[in-house]
PDB file of C-alpha atoms in Angstrom:
ATOM      1  CA  ARG A   1     -14.041   3.647 -25.688  1.00 77.00           C
ATOM      2  CA  LYS A   2     -12.389   0.706 -23.738  1.00 87.00           C
ATOM      3  CA  GLU A   3     -10.445  -1.509 -25.696  1.00 91.00           C
ATOM      4  CA  VAL A   4     -12.824  -4.776 -24.050  1.00 95.00           C
ATOM      5  CA  GLU A   5     -16.563  -4.066 -23.349  1.00 95.00           C
ATOM      6  CA  GLN A   6     -19.010  -5.746 -21.787  1.00 94.00           C
ATOM      7  CA  ASP A   7     -22.346  -5.671 -20.399  1.00 88.00           C
ATOM      8  CA  PRO A   8     -22.039  -5.205 -16.412  1.00 86.00           C
ATOM      9  CA  GLY A   9     -25.431  -6.756 -15.712  1.00 86.00           C
ATOM     10  CA  PRO A  10     -26.525  -8.152 -13.451  1.00 92.00           C
ATOM     11  CA  PHE A  11     -27.926 -10.967 -15.456  1.00 94.00           C
ATOM     12  CA  ASN A  12     -30.524 -12.701 -12.687  1.00 96.00           C
ATOM     13  CA  VAL A  13     -31.488 -16.080 -13.732  1.00 96.00           C
ATOM     14  CA  PRO A  14     -32.972 -19.369 -12.173  1.00 97.00           C
ATOM     15  CA  GLU A  15     -31.829 -22.288 -11.778  1.00 97.00           C
ATOM     16  CA  GLY A  16     -31.376 -24.543 -15.248  1.00 97.00           C
ATOM     17  CA  ALA A  17     -31.403 -21.266 -17.274  1.00 97.00           C
ATOM     18  CA  THR A  18     -29.506 -21.173 -19.782  1.00 97.00           C
ATOM     19  CA  VAL A  19     -27.546 -17.488 -19.936  1.00 96.00           C
ATOM     20  CA  ALA A  20     -24.995 -16.182 -22.822  1.00 96.00           C
ATOM     21  CA  PHE A  21     -22.630 -12.981 -22.068  1.00 94.00           C
ATOM     22  CA  ASN A  22     -20.794 -11.347 -24.822  1.00 94.00           C
ATOM     23  CA  CYS A  23     -18.213  -8.970 -25.335  1.00 95.00           C
ATOM     24  CA  THR A  24     -16.520  -7.220 -28.062  1.00 96.00           C
ATOM     25  CA  TYR A  25     -13.099  -6.008 -28.387  1.00 95.00           C
ATOM     26  CA  SER A  26     -11.742  -2.773 -30.351  1.00 93.00           C
ATOM     27  CA  ASN A  27      -7.743  -4.159 -31.067  1.00 88.00           C
ATOM     28  CA  SER A  28      -8.045  -6.246 -34.341  1.00 86.00           C
ATOM     29  CA  ALA A  29      -4.663  -7.433 -33.037  1.00 84.00           C
ATOM     30  CA  SER A  30      -5.756  -8.778 -30.227  1.00 84.00           C
ATOM     31  CA  GLN A  31      -4.244 -12.317 -30.219  1.00 82.00           C
ATOM     32  CA  SER A  32      -5.379 -14.555 -27.317  1.00 87.00           C
ATOM     33  CA  PHE A  33      -9.040 -14.321 -25.412  1.00 91.00           C
ATOM     34  CA  PHE A  34     -10.018 -15.673 -22.298  1.00 92.00           C
ATOM     35  CA  TRP A  35     -12.745 -15.851 -19.984  1.00 95.00           C
ATOM     36  CA  TYR A  36     -12.167 -15.666 -15.885  1.00 95.00           C
ATOM     37  CA  ARG A  37     -14.360 -15.863 -13.577  1.00 97.00           C
ATOM     38  CA  GLN A  38     -14.242 -13.730 -10.167  1.00 95.00           C
ATOM     39  CA  ASP A  39     -16.163 -14.645  -6.919  1.00 95.00           C
ATOM     40  CA  CYS A  40     -16.720 -11.444  -4.905  1.00 90.00           C
ATOM     41  CA  ARG A  41     -13.797 -10.220  -3.132  1.00 84.00           C
ATOM     42  CA  LYS A  42     -11.691 -12.945  -4.300  1.00 91.00           C
ATOM     43  CA  GLU A  43      -9.035 -13.113  -6.825  1.00 93.00           C
ATOM     44  CA  PRO A  44     -10.038 -13.946 -10.853  1.00 95.00           C
ATOM     45  CA  LYS A  45      -9.413 -17.594 -11.755  1.00 94.00           C
ATOM     46  CA  LEU A  46      -9.289 -18.583 -15.497  1.00 91.00           C
ATOM     47  CA  LEU A  47     -12.463 -20.219 -16.653  1.00 94.00           C
ATOM     48  CA  MET A  48     -11.549 -20.985 -20.315  1.00 92.00           C
ATOM     49  CA  SER A  49      -9.591 -20.177 -23.073  1.00 88.00           C
ATOM     50  CA  VAL A  50     -11.533 -19.255 -26.582  1.00 91.00           C
ATOM     51  CA  TYR A  51     -10.306 -20.202 -29.799  1.00 83.00           C
ATOM     52  CA  SER A  52     -11.154 -19.759 -33.111  1.00 83.00           C
ATOM     53  CA  SER A  53     -12.993 -22.755 -33.704  1.00 84.00           C
ATOM     54  CA  GLY A  54     -15.129 -22.442 -30.713  1.00 86.00           C
ATOM     55  CA  ASN A  55     -14.716 -24.910 -27.536  1.00 91.00           C
ATOM     56  CA  GLU A  56     -16.721 -26.270 -25.024  1.00 93.00           C
ATOM     57  CA  ASP A  57     -15.664 -27.035 -21.617  1.00 93.00           C
ATOM     58  CA  GLY A  58     -19.007 -29.060 -19.555  1.00 96.00           C
ATOM     59  CA  ARG A  59     -21.769 -26.489 -19.269  1.00 97.00           C
ATOM     60  CA  PHE A  60     -19.346 -23.790 -20.476  1.00 97.00           C
ATOM     61  CA  THR A  61     -19.173 -22.947 -24.583  1.00 96.00           C
ATOM     62  CA  ALA A  62     -16.950 -20.024 -25.562  1.00 96.00           C
ATOM     63  CA  GLN A  63     -17.133 -18.823 -29.198  1.00 95.00           C
ATOM     64  CA  LEU A  64     -14.560 -16.371 -30.862  1.00 94.00           C
ATOM     65  CA  ASN A  65     -16.006 -13.870 -34.138  1.00 93.00           C
ATOM     66  CA  ARG A  66     -12.570 -12.450 -35.055  1.00 91.00           C
ATOM     67  CA  ALA A  67     -14.022 -10.825 -37.934  1.00 92.00           C
ATOM     68  CA  SER A  68     -16.519  -8.909 -35.720  1.00 93.00           C
ATOM     69  CA  GLN A  69     -14.137  -8.787 -32.911  1.00 94.00           C
ATOM     70  CA  TYR A  70     -16.907 -10.540 -30.522  1.00 93.00           C
ATOM     71  CA  ILE A  71     -16.678 -13.159 -27.931  1.00 95.00           C
ATOM     72  CA  SER A  72     -19.223 -14.868 -25.934  1.00 95.00           C
ATOM     73  CA  LEU A  73     -19.708 -17.306 -23.114  1.00 97.00           C
ATOM     74  CA  LEU A  74     -22.541 -19.980 -22.746  1.00 97.00           C
ATOM     75  CA  ILE A  75     -23.693 -21.026 -19.827  1.00 97.00           C
ATOM     76  CA  ARG A  76     -26.470 -23.936 -19.779  1.00 98.00           C
ATOM     77  CA  ASP A  77     -28.366 -25.303 -16.414  1.00 98.00           C
ATOM     78  CA  SER A  78     -26.927 -22.675 -14.662  1.00 98.00           C
ATOM     79  CA  LYS A  79     -26.068 -23.997 -11.035  1.00 97.00           C
ATOM     80  CA  LEU A  80     -26.066 -21.560  -7.924  1.00 97.00           C
ATOM     81  CA  SER A  81     -22.545 -22.022  -7.694  1.00 97.00           C
ATOM     82  CA  ASP A  82     -22.172 -20.062 -11.069  1.00 98.00           C
ATOM     83  CA  SER A  83     -23.262 -16.700  -9.492  1.00 97.00           C
ATOM     84  CA  ALA A  84     -19.733 -14.666  -9.895  1.00 97.00           C
ATOM     85  CA  THR A  85     -18.482 -11.814 -12.256  1.00 96.00           C
ATOM     86  CA  TYR A  86     -17.180 -13.415 -15.725  1.00 97.00           C
ATOM     87  CA  LEU A  87     -14.346 -11.223 -17.270  1.00 96.00           C
ATOM     88  CA  CYS A  88     -13.549 -11.172 -20.913  1.00 96.00           C
ATOM     89  CA  VAL A  89     -10.170 -10.751 -21.229  1.00 94.00           C
ATOM     90  CA  VAL A  90      -7.573 -10.283 -24.244  1.00 93.00           C
ATOM     91  CA  THR A  91      -3.971 -10.055 -25.138  1.00 89.00           C
ATOM     92  CA  ARG A  92      -2.079  -8.024 -27.701  1.00 82.00           C
ATOM     93  CA  SER A  93      -0.390  -9.588 -30.379  1.00 68.00           C
ATOM     94  CA  SER A  94       3.295  -8.465 -28.979  1.00 64.00           C
ATOM     95  CA  ASN A  95       4.513 -10.153 -26.454  1.00 70.00           C
ATOM     96  CA  THR A  96       3.596  -7.450 -23.720  1.00 78.00           C
ATOM     97  CA  GLY A  97       2.423  -9.823 -20.561  1.00 81.00           C
ATOM     98  CA  LYS A  98      -0.707  -7.357 -20.067  1.00 87.00           C
ATOM     99  CA  LEU A  99      -4.249  -9.289 -19.885  1.00 90.00           C
ATOM    100  CA  ILE A 100      -6.794  -6.465 -21.134  1.00 92.00           C
ATOM    101  CA  PHE A 101      -9.656  -7.433 -18.894  1.00 94.00           C
ATOM    102  CA  GLY A 102     -13.218  -6.036 -19.359  1.00 95.00           C
ATOM    103  CA  GLN A 103     -15.521  -4.885 -16.541  1.00 93.00           C
ATOM    104  CA  GLY A 104     -17.263  -8.052 -15.893  1.00 94.00           C
ATOM    105  CA  THR A 105     -20.749  -9.143 -16.103  1.00 95.00           C
ATOM    106  CA  THR A 106     -22.198 -10.249 -13.022  1.00 95.00           C
ATOM    107  CA  LEU A 107     -24.359 -13.249 -12.578  1.00 97.00           C
ATOM    108  CA  GLN A 108     -26.575 -14.125 -10.070  1.00 97.00           C
ATOM    109  CA  VAL A 109     -28.224 -17.368 -10.250  1.00 97.00           C
ATOM    110  CA  LYS A 110     -31.409 -17.809  -8.001  1.00 96.00           C
ATOM    111  CA  PRO A 111     -33.310 -20.886  -6.592  1.00 95.00           C
TER     112      PRO A 111
ATOM    113  CA  GLU B   1       1.364 -27.202  -4.693  1.00 67.00           C
ATOM    114  CA  ALA B   2       1.011 -23.413  -3.002  1.00 84.00           C
ATOM    115  CA  GLY B   3      -0.529 -20.603  -5.093  1.00 94.00           C
ATOM    116  CA  VAL B   4       0.679 -17.470  -5.530  1.00 97.00           C
ATOM    117  CA  THR B   5       0.916 -15.753  -1.796  1.00 97.00           C
ATOM    118  CA  GLN B   6       0.554 -11.777  -1.153  1.00 98.00           C
ATOM    119  CA  SER B   7       1.137 -10.085   1.994  1.00 97.00           C
ATOM    120  CA  PRO B   8      -0.348  -7.982   3.709  1.00 97.00           C
ATOM    121  CA  THR B   9      -4.087  -8.873   3.373  1.00 97.00           C
ATOM    122  CA  HIS B  10      -4.784  -5.279   3.952  1.00 97.00           C
ATOM    123  CA  LEU B  11      -2.980  -2.076   4.665  1.00 98.00           C
ATOM    124  CA  ILE B  12      -4.104   1.460   5.535  1.00 98.00           C
ATOM    125  CA  LYS B  13      -2.163   3.982   4.945  1.00 98.00           C
ATOM    126  CA  THR B  14      -2.926   7.665   4.978  1.00 97.00           C
ATOM    127  CA  ARG B  15      -2.257  10.063   2.109  1.00 97.00           C
ATOM    128  CA  GLY B  16       1.077  11.052   0.834  1.00 97.00           C
ATOM    129  CA  GLN B  17       2.732   7.806   2.886  1.00 98.00           C
ATOM    130  CA  GLN B  18       4.372   4.867   1.213  1.00 98.00           C
ATOM    131  CA  ALA B  19       3.235   1.421   0.864  1.00 98.00           C
ATOM    132  CA  THR B  20       5.086  -1.925   0.095  1.00 98.00           C
ATOM    133  CA  LEU B  21       3.171  -4.799  -1.191  1.00 98.00           C
ATOM    134  CA  ARG B  22       4.749  -8.279  -1.665  1.00 98.00           C
ATOM    135  CA  CYS B  23       4.070 -11.086  -3.606  1.00 98.00           C
ATOM    136  CA  SER B  24       5.765 -14.808  -3.695  1.00 98.00           C
ATOM    137  CA  PRO B  25       4.933 -16.486  -7.291  1.00 97.00           C
ATOM    138  CA  ILE B  26       4.123 -20.072  -7.762  1.00 95.00           C
ATOM    139  CA  SER B  27       7.094 -22.203  -7.514  1.00 94.00           C
ATOM    140  CA  GLY B  28       8.944 -22.505 -10.819  1.00 91.00           C
ATOM    141  CA  HIS B  29       6.941 -19.150 -12.185  1.00 92.00           C
ATOM    142  CA  THR B  30       9.690 -16.947 -13.251  1.00 91.00           C
ATOM    143  CA  SER B  31       7.193 -14.012 -14.323  1.00 92.00           C
ATOM    144  CA  VAL B  32       5.124 -11.820 -11.953  1.00 95.00           C
ATOM    145  CA  TYR B  33       2.654  -9.488 -12.819  1.00 95.00           C
ATOM    146  CA  TRP B  34       0.897  -6.672 -10.688  1.00 97.00           C
ATOM    147  CA  TYR B  35      -2.731  -5.352 -11.466  1.00 97.00           C
ATOM    148  CA  GLN B  36      -4.699  -2.309  -9.619  1.00 97.00           C
ATOM    149  CA  GLN B  37      -8.946  -3.348  -9.398  1.00 95.00           C
ATOM    150  CA  ALA B  38     -10.477  -0.161  -8.423  1.00 93.00           C
ATOM    151  CA  LEU B  39     -14.037  -0.218  -6.539  1.00 85.00           C
ATOM    152  CA  GLY B  40     -16.217   0.026 -10.371  1.00 77.00           C
ATOM    153  CA  LEU B  41     -13.231  -0.088 -12.178  1.00 81.00           C
ATOM    154  CA  GLY B  42     -11.714  -3.385 -14.087  1.00 86.00           C
ATOM    155  CA  LEU B  43      -8.253  -4.871 -13.395  1.00 93.00           C
ATOM    156  CA  GLN B  44      -5.907  -2.833 -14.795  1.00 95.00           C
ATOM    157  CA  PHE B  45      -2.222  -4.055 -15.866  1.00 95.00           C
ATOM    158  CA  LEU B  46       0.615  -2.011 -13.178  1.00 97.00           C
ATOM    159  CA  LEU B  47       3.442  -3.941 -13.941  1.00 96.00           C
ATOM    160  CA  TRP B  48       5.401  -7.301 -15.333  1.00 93.00           C
ATOM    161  CA  TYR B  49       8.807  -8.587 -14.295  1.00 94.00           C
ATOM    162  CA  ASP B  50      10.309 -11.759 -15.682  1.00 90.00           C
ATOM    163  CA  GLU B  51      13.913 -12.789 -14.545  1.00 89.00           C
ATOM    164  CA  GLY B  52      14.359  -9.943 -12.370  1.00 92.00           C
ATOM    165  CA  GLU B  53      13.373  -7.416 -15.062  1.00 93.00           C
ATOM    166  CA  GLU B  54      10.972  -4.968 -15.707  1.00 94.00           C
ATOM    167  CA  ARG B  55       9.507  -5.949 -19.171  1.00 90.00           C
ATOM    168  CA  ASN B  56       6.176  -3.813 -19.216  1.00 91.00           C
ATOM    169  CA  ARG B  57       4.144  -1.330 -17.376  1.00 94.00           C
ATOM    170  CA  GLY B  58       1.069   0.270 -17.598  1.00 94.00           C
ATOM    171  CA  ASN B  59      -0.373   3.678 -17.733  1.00 93.00           C
ATOM    172  CA  PHE B  60       0.577   4.658 -14.032  1.00 96.00           C
ATOM    173  CA  PRO B  61       2.890   7.341 -12.856  1.00 96.00           C
ATOM    174  CA  PRO B  62       6.160   6.520 -11.933  1.00 96.00           C
ATOM    175  CA  ARG B  63       5.395   6.634  -7.977  1.00 97.00           C
ATOM    176  CA  PHE B  64       4.056   3.491  -8.821  1.00 98.00           C
ATOM    177  CA  SER B  65       7.234   0.959  -8.971  1.00 97.00           C
ATOM    178  CA  GLY B  66       8.215  -2.397  -8.082  1.00 96.00           C
ATOM    179  CA  ARG B  67      11.132  -4.969  -8.222  1.00 97.00           C
ATOM    180  CA  GLN B  68      11.318  -8.751  -8.579  1.00 97.00           C
ATOM    181  CA  PHE B  69      14.212 -10.734  -6.431  1.00 97.00           C
ATOM    182  CA  PRO B  70      16.167 -13.588  -7.239  1.00 96.00           C
ATOM    183  CA  ASN B  71      14.143 -16.206  -5.741  1.00 95.00           C
ATOM    184  CA  TYR B  72      11.564 -14.502  -7.875  1.00 96.00           C
ATOM    185  CA  SER B  73       9.415 -12.999  -5.298  1.00 97.00           C
ATOM    186  CA  SER B  74       8.319  -9.838  -6.392  1.00 98.00           C
ATOM    187  CA  GLU B  75       7.960  -5.855  -4.278  1.00 98.00           C
ATOM    188  CA  LEU B  76       5.258  -3.238  -5.276  1.00 98.00           C
ATOM    189  CA  ASN B  77       6.033   0.103  -4.148  1.00 98.00           C
ATOM    190  CA  VAL B  78       3.580   2.657  -4.547  1.00 98.00           C
ATOM    191  CA  ASN B  79       5.049   6.391  -3.009  1.00 97.00           C
ATOM    192  CA  ALA B  80       3.145   9.596  -2.268  1.00 97.00           C
ATOM    193  CA  LEU B  81      -0.301   7.710  -1.596  1.00 98.00           C
ATOM    194  CA  GLU B  82      -3.397   9.410  -2.898  1.00 97.00           C
ATOM    195  CA  LEU B  83      -6.881   8.700  -2.135  1.00 96.00           C
ATOM    196  CA  GLU B  84      -7.605   7.258  -5.215  1.00 95.00           C
ATOM    197  CA  ASP B  85      -4.982   4.496  -4.981  1.00 97.00           C
ATOM    198  CA  SER B  86      -7.577   2.765  -2.598  1.00 97.00           C
ATOM    199  CA  ALA B  87      -7.894  -0.522  -4.458  1.00 96.00           C
ATOM    200  CA  LEU B  88      -7.495  -4.372  -4.151  1.00 96.00           C
ATOM    201  CA  TYR B  89      -3.811  -5.128  -5.833  1.00 98.00           C
ATOM    202  CA  LEU B  90      -3.541  -8.390  -7.335  1.00 97.00           C
ATOM    203  CA  CYS B  91      -0.512 -10.054  -8.355  1.00 97.00           C
ATOM    204  CA  ALA B  92      -0.136 -13.178 -10.559  1.00 96.00           C
ATOM    205  CA  SER B  93       2.627 -15.371 -12.001  1.00 94.00           C
ATOM    206  CA  SER B  94       3.140 -17.444 -14.984  1.00 90.00           C
ATOM    207  CA  LEU B  95       5.593 -19.913 -16.447  1.00 84.00           C
ATOM    208  CA  LEU B  96       6.935 -18.124 -18.853  1.00 70.00           C
ATOM    209  CA  GLY B  97       7.333 -14.419 -20.317  1.00 56.00           C
ATOM    210  CA  GLN B  98       5.253 -15.278 -23.090  1.00 55.00           C
ATOM    211  CA  LEU B  99       1.837 -15.437 -22.806  1.00 51.00           C
ATOM    212  CA  ASN B 100      -0.574 -17.768 -24.765  1.00 50.00           C
ATOM    213  CA  SER B 101      -3.287 -20.138 -23.903  1.00 46.00           C
ATOM    214  CA  TYR B 102      -0.836 -22.580 -22.273  1.00 50.00           C
ATOM    215  CA  ASN B 103       0.869 -20.175 -19.839  1.00 68.00           C
ATOM    216  CA  GLU B 104      -2.012 -18.734 -18.021  1.00 80.00           C
ATOM    217  CA  GLN B 105      -1.818 -16.117 -15.174  1.00 88.00           C
ATOM    218  CA  PHE B 106      -2.450 -17.185 -11.981  1.00 92.00           C
ATOM    219  CA  PHE B 107      -3.596 -14.792  -9.416  1.00 95.00           C
ATOM    220  CA  GLY B 108      -2.925 -14.337  -5.889  1.00 97.00           C
ATOM    221  CA  PRO B 109      -5.873 -13.469  -3.273  1.00 96.00           C
ATOM    222  CA  GLY B 110      -4.795  -9.507  -3.590  1.00 97.00           C
ATOM    223  CA  THR B 111      -3.805  -6.830  -0.929  1.00 97.00           C
ATOM    224  CA  ARG B 112      -6.677  -4.412  -0.150  1.00 96.00           C
ATOM    225  CA  LEU B 113      -5.188  -0.725   0.397  1.00 97.00           C
ATOM    226  CA  THR B 114      -6.970   1.984   1.911  1.00 97.00           C
ATOM    227  CA  VAL B 115      -5.511   5.349   1.698  1.00 97.00           C
ATOM    228  CA  LEU B 116      -7.226   7.888   4.491  1.00 96.00           C
TER     229      LEU B 116
END
């Protein structure tokens, strides 16, 4: 079983739709949580960190449920430019320098 | 401010050869990380260097090695190349060796290695 699991999709949604991505992690000692975005054949870029209290950045909302070991990302009012692969990322409690990536969920926003 | 840079952009080698990939971190960053992204697989952690020392390595064979220079740039070497080493190799850098929500790893554009 992979340490970080995501539904690979693809999610095909119309512009303006709300879409939610889910991610589960298996190591209860995981410490920090992030969502990265990766455009086709480009490098990953940090979209947002995920905090226990939940956090919002514009149209993006991230939630963390430590008890269920579950992370989510909600995108409201989808734009064409949101089309990308969204990577769920966790780190372990010890200082390993290692980001543990999920396989990514592909989003395609259509006009 | 310049981001993480990597060279070459593309590299084509044959099985059994050696490949050398290079990375320059963002100015002021001391930590450099290497990741492999093979087709159909997620990003896999390879190596972490900080202040010239190897701090951690992922589950890869010893023929994957590297080093960090005094100017914090880094080199990844892959010996005895195999077909399955074909992948995008991404380098990232961060301010400190500790990873928390404030010490983001910034990724470079990657080197696409093809082994024939």
